[in-house]
Amino acid sequence: MKIAFLATDMVEQVELTEPWAAVEGEGWTPELVSPKAGSIQGVNHFDKADTFSVDHTIHDANAEDYDALVVPGGVANPDAMRTDPDAVEFVREFFRQGKPVAVICHGPWMLVEADVVRNRELTSWPSLATDIRNAGGRWRDAEVVVDQGLVTSRKPADLPAFCAKLVEEFHEGRHAGQRAAASARGGAAR
């Protein structure tokens, strides 16, 4: 399987590297997709960490080429990406195709922007709870929440549970509940 990791500068490094290692541990191929070419800057909270080479820009990537999607957090990473219409559409397309998606920390901002949380249960960094509720989702304070192919977690401390569940959901493959989330908004691009 080929797994897309959607991230840009200021991605929380451990939320990228631990799921990446879990994907590789299954023998799957992770690829870094980003709105920018070259490399992106990881952070440990707000301190600069490592840089990561981008495999494909969001403008060249196609959700049909991947089996699943991971969106790591960090405050600035999803906040920057949610203003990029191509990044938002990339996320939305995984839901249209019924493919599993795993999102952690502040990453659910991408789900809110893609309008795919309506009538779904998920978790996130606590400060996103109101955004999720305002978008029609049901926010729950738990280390990991799974809702028909959508895996969400709150923070780096939740990574062991997050990685275990994303592996499980990715093995299961497509989920009708993902398609329903995209259909609830009409399935059309903004």
mmCIF file of C-alpha atoms in Angstrom:
data_model
loop_
_atom_site.group_PDB
_atom_site.id
_atom_site.type_symbol
_atom_site.label_atom_id
_atom_site.label_comp_id
_atom_site.label_asym_id
_atom_site.label_seq_id
_atom_site.Cartn_x
_atom_site.Cartn_y
_atom_site.Cartn_z
ATOM 1 C CA MET A 1 0.000 0.000 0.000
ATOM 2 C CA LYS A 2 1.035 3.591 -0.582
ATOM 3 C CA ILE A 3 0.203 6.108 2.157
ATOM 4 C CA ALA A 4 0.146 9.902 1.692
ATOM 5 C CA PHE A 5 1.403 12.078 4.539
ATOM 6 C CA LEU A 6 0.138 15.640 4.065
ATOM 7 C CA ALA A 7 2.304 18.238 5.817
ATOM 8 C CA THR A 8 4.177 21.509 5.453
ATOM 9 C CA ASP A 9 6.568 23.650 7.495
ATOM 10 C CA MET A 10 6.158 23.556 11.262
ATOM 11 C CA VAL A 11 4.777 20.020 11.322
ATOM 12 C CA GLU A 12 5.072 18.456 14.767
ATOM 13 C CA GLN A 13 7.983 16.138 14.036
ATOM 14 C CA VAL A 14 7.002 13.174 16.205
ATOM 15 C CA GLU A 15 3.469 13.225 14.728
ATOM 16 C CA LEU A 16 5.073 12.751 11.321
ATOM 17 C CA THR A 17 7.874 10.328 12.184
ATOM 18 C CA GLU A 18 6.043 7.844 14.434
ATOM 19 C CA PRO A 19 3.105 7.179 12.064
ATOM 20 C CA TRP A 20 5.638 7.064 9.204
ATOM 21 C CA ALA A 21 7.571 4.357 11.071
ATOM 22 C CA ALA A 22 4.320 2.462 11.742
ATOM 23 C CA VAL A 23 3.484 2.540 8.032
ATOM 24 C CA GLU A 24 6.973 1.359 7.073
ATOM 25 C CA GLY A 25 6.721 -1.345 9.745
ATOM 26 C CA GLU A 26 3.780 -2.807 7.823
ATOM 27 C CA GLY A 27 5.841 -2.865 4.623
ATOM 28 C CA TRP A 28 3.827 -0.002 3.134
ATOM 29 C CA THR A 29 5.283 2.978 1.271
ATOM 30 C CA PRO A 30 4.852 6.414 2.883
ATOM 31 C CA GLU A 31 5.179 9.527 0.719
ATOM 32 C CA LEU A 32 5.356 13.127 1.888
ATOM 33 C CA VAL A 33 2.942 15.400 0.024
ATOM 34 C CA SER A 34 3.161 19.146 0.668
ATOM 35 C CA PRO A 35 1.982 22.456 -0.744
ATOM 36 C CA LYS A 36 5.669 23.333 -1.177
ATOM 37 C CA ALA A 37 8.452 21.572 -3.071
ATOM 38 C CA GLY A 38 11.882 20.670 -1.706
ATOM 39 C CA SER A 39 11.760 20.107 2.024
ATOM 40 C CA ILE A 40 9.677 21.056 5.033
ATOM 41 C CA GLN A 41 10.746 22.094 8.529
ATOM 42 C CA GLY A 42 9.719 19.913 11.449
ATOM 43 C CA VAL A 43 9.364 21.220 14.996
ATOM 44 C CA ASN A 44 9.438 19.882 18.523
ATOM 45 C CA HIS A 45 6.638 22.085 19.814
ATOM 46 C CA PHE A 46 7.925 25.464 18.653
ATOM 47 C CA ASP A 47 11.639 24.609 18.422
ATOM 48 C CA LYS A 48 13.109 23.792 15.018
ATOM 49 C CA ALA A 49 13.869 20.118 14.538
ATOM 50 C CA ASP A 50 14.717 18.160 11.371
ATOM 51 C CA THR A 51 13.802 18.854 7.763
ATOM 52 C CA PHE A 52 12.030 16.305 5.573
ATOM 53 C CA SER A 53 12.206 15.878 1.803
ATOM 54 C CA VAL A 54 8.928 16.314 -0.055
ATOM 55 C CA ASP A 55 8.071 13.484 -2.462
ATOM 56 C CA HIS A 56 5.261 15.301 -4.299
ATOM 57 C CA THR A 57 3.697 18.725 -4.178
ATOM 58 C CA ILE A 58 -0.020 18.875 -3.540
ATOM 59 C CA HIS A 59 -0.420 20.299 -7.034
ATOM 60 C CA ASP A 60 1.063 17.129 -8.574
ATOM 61 C CA ALA A 61 -0.414 14.565 -6.175
ATOM 62 C CA ASN A 62 -3.623 12.631 -6.779
ATOM 63 C CA ALA A 63 -5.595 10.937 -4.002
ATOM 64 C CA GLU A 64 -6.356 8.047 -6.380
ATOM 65 C CA ASP A 65 -2.658 7.091 -6.230
ATOM 66 C CA TYR A 66 -2.831 6.410 -2.462
ATOM 67 C CA ASP A 67 -4.555 3.864 -0.237
ATOM 68 C CA ALA A 68 -4.815 6.090 2.852
ATOM 69 C CA LEU A 69 -3.937 9.525 4.247
ATOM 70 C CA VAL A 70 -2.181 10.733 7.416
ATOM 71 C CA VAL A 71 -2.351 14.386 8.484
ATOM 72 C CA PRO A 72 0.036 15.177 11.356
ATOM 73 C CA GLY A 73 -0.424 18.218 13.552
ATOM 74 C CA GLY A 74 1.575 21.050 14.950
ATOM 75 C CA VAL A 75 -0.218 24.378 15.257
ATOM 76 C CA ALA A 76 1.148 26.090 12.126
ATOM 77 C CA ASN A 77 1.202 23.035 9.812
ATOM 78 C CA PRO A 78 -2.569 22.502 9.307
ATOM 79 C CA ASP A 79 -3.309 26.196 9.824
ATOM 80 C CA ALA A 80 -1.190 27.003 6.747
ATOM 81 C CA MET A 81 -2.483 24.083 4.672
ATOM 82 C CA ARG A 82 -6.167 24.820 5.261
ATOM 83 C CA THR A 83 -5.755 28.029 3.268
ATOM 84 C CA ASP A 84 -4.535 26.049 0.228
ATOM 85 C CA PRO A 85 -7.555 24.948 -1.854
ATOM 86 C CA ASP A 86 -5.573 22.086 -3.440
ATOM 87 C CA ALA A 87 -4.607 20.697 -0.017
ATOM 88 C CA VAL A 88 -8.229 20.904 1.174
ATOM 89 C CA GLU A 89 -9.480 19.193 -1.980
ATOM 90 C CA PHE A 90 -6.813 16.472 -1.596
ATOM 91 C CA VAL A 91 -8.182 15.665 1.882
ATOM 92 C CA ARG A 92 -11.795 15.804 0.697
ATOM 93 C CA GLU A 93 -11.026 13.389 -2.132
ATOM 94 C CA PHE A 94 -9.935 10.642 0.299
ATOM 95 C CA PHE A 95 -13.384 10.867 1.883
ATOM 96 C CA ARG A 96 -15.131 10.782 -1.493
ATOM 97 C CA GLN A 97 -13.217 7.609 -2.332
ATOM 98 C CA GLY A 98 -14.005 6.007 1.049
ATOM 99 C CA LYS A 99 -10.328 5.665 1.952
ATOM 100 C CA PRO A 100 -9.102 5.614 5.555
ATOM 101 C CA VAL A 101 -7.737 8.846 7.015
ATOM 102 C CA ALA A 102 -5.723 9.346 10.232
ATOM 103 C CA VAL A 103 -5.375 12.833 11.741
ATOM 104 C CA ILE A 104 -3.768 13.984 14.988
ATOM 105 C CA CYS A 105 -3.522 17.081 17.185
ATOM 106 C CA HIS A 106 -4.321 20.272 15.194
ATOM 107 C CA GLY A 107 -4.643 18.259 11.961
ATOM 108 C CA PRO A 108 -8.461 18.116 12.210
ATOM 109 C CA TRP A 109 -8.510 21.750 11.068
ATOM 110 C CA MET A 110 -8.016 20.217 7.611
ATOM 111 C CA LEU A 111 -11.143 18.075 8.128
ATOM 112 C CA VAL A 112 -13.161 21.101 9.244
ATOM 113 C CA GLU A 113 -11.998 23.068 6.196
ATOM 114 C CA ALA A 114 -12.792 20.106 3.904
ATOM 115 C CA ASP A 115 -16.276 19.987 5.486
ATOM 116 C CA VAL A 116 -16.125 16.254 6.249
ATOM 117 C CA VAL A 117 -16.768 16.180 10.021
ATOM 118 C CA ARG A 118 -20.554 16.607 9.962
ATOM 119 C CA ASN A 119 -22.197 13.810 12.007
ATOM 120 C CA ARG A 120 -18.780 12.239 12.697
ATOM 121 C CA GLU A 121 -17.183 11.556 16.075
ATOM 122 C CA LEU A 122 -13.581 12.634 16.476
ATOM 123 C CA THR A 123 -10.993 14.078 18.799
ATOM 124 C CA SER A 124 -8.202 16.620 18.449
ATOM 125 C CA TRP A 125 -6.070 19.000 20.436
ATOM 126 C CA PRO A 126 -8.681 20.412 22.883
ATOM 127 C CA SER A 127 -8.625 23.941 21.434
ATOM 128 C CA LEU A 128 -10.215 22.620 18.205
ATOM 129 C CA ALA A 129 -13.311 21.217 19.970
ATOM 130 C CA THR A 130 -15.455 24.280 19.218
ATOM 131 C CA ASP A 131 -14.357 24.343 15.560
ATOM 132 C CA ILE A 132 -15.298 20.672 15.195
ATOM 133 C CA ARG A 133 -18.669 21.158 16.883
ATOM 134 C CA ASN A 134 -19.403 24.243 14.772
ATOM 135 C CA ALA A 135 -18.681 22.121 11.670
ATOM 136 C CA GLY A 136 -21.260 19.545 12.798
ATOM 137 C CA GLY A 137 -18.911 17.005 14.357
ATOM 138 C CA ARG A 138 -19.086 15.381 17.770
ATOM 139 C CA TRP A 139 -15.859 16.059 19.696
ATOM 140 C CA ARG A 140 -14.758 13.554 22.342
ATOM 141 C CA ASP A 141 -11.815 13.780 24.751
ATOM 142 C CA ALA A 142 -10.098 10.416 24.216
ATOM 143 C CA GLU A 143 -6.623 9.240 23.220
ATOM 144 C CA VAL A 144 -7.980 7.802 19.979
ATOM 145 C CA VAL A 145 -11.384 7.887 18.298
ATOM 146 C CA VAL A 146 -12.280 5.729 15.300
ATOM 147 C CA ASP A 147 -15.352 6.483 13.197
ATOM 148 C CA GLN A 148 -15.752 4.321 10.058
ATOM 149 C CA GLY A 149 -12.243 4.744 8.681
ATOM 150 C CA LEU A 150 -11.456 8.077 10.335
ATOM 151 C CA VAL A 151 -8.822 7.805 13.092
ATOM 152 C CA THR A 152 -8.150 10.857 15.283
ATOM 153 C CA SER A 153 -6.007 11.551 18.349
ATOM 154 C CA ARG A 154 -5.286 14.539 20.583
ATOM 155 C CA LYS A 155 -1.517 14.880 21.064
ATOM 156 C CA PRO A 156 1.919 13.261 20.887
ATOM 157 C CA ALA A 157 1.288 11.257 24.080
ATOM 158 C CA ASP A 158 -1.522 9.471 22.185
ATOM 159 C CA LEU A 159 0.777 8.288 19.380
ATOM 160 C CA PRO A 160 1.002 4.614 20.439
ATOM 161 C CA ALA A 161 -2.813 4.248 20.321
ATOM 162 C CA PHE A 162 -3.046 6.423 17.190
ATOM 163 C CA CYS A 163 -0.465 4.375 15.281
ATOM 164 C CA ALA A 164 -2.032 1.056 16.296
ATOM 165 C CA LYS A 165 -5.493 2.171 15.158
ATOM 166 C CA LEU A 166 -4.326 3.714 11.891
ATOM 167 C CA VAL A 167 -2.599 0.456 10.992
ATOM 168 C CA GLU A 168 -5.813 -1.443 11.812
ATOM 169 C CA GLU A 169 -8.043 0.896 9.780
ATOM 170 C CA PHE A 170 -5.627 1.029 6.849
ATOM 171 C CA HIS A 171 -5.662 -2.785 6.739
ATOM 172 C CA GLU A 172 -9.471 -2.678 6.558
ATOM 173 C CA GLY A 173 -9.353 -0.395 3.507
ATOM 174 C CA ARG A 174 -12.273 1.604 2.149
ATOM 175 C CA HIS A 175 -15.183 2.548 4.421
ATOM 176 C CA ALA A 176 -18.686 3.539 3.345
ATOM 177 C CA GLY A 177 -18.792 6.023 6.246
ATOM 178 C CA GLN A 178 -16.038 8.043 4.621
ATOM 179 C CA ARG A 179 -18.037 8.410 1.412
ATOM 180 C CA ALA A 180 -21.100 9.403 3.435
ATOM 181 C CA ALA A 181 -19.135 12.244 5.061
ATOM 182 C CA ALA A 182 -18.226 13.637 1.652
ATOM 183 C CA SER A 183 -21.760 13.110 0.343
ATOM 184 C CA ALA A 184 -23.262 14.975 3.296
ATOM 185 C CA ARG A 185 -21.815 18.179 1.879
ATOM 186 C CA GLY A 186 -22.832 17.364 -1.677
ATOM 187 C CA GLY A 187 -19.459 15.935 -2.641
ATOM 188 C CA ALA A 188 -18.617 18.980 -4.758
ATOM 189 C CA ALA A 189 -15.530 21.142 -4.483
ATOM 190 C CA ARG A 190 -15.984 24.612 -3.074
#
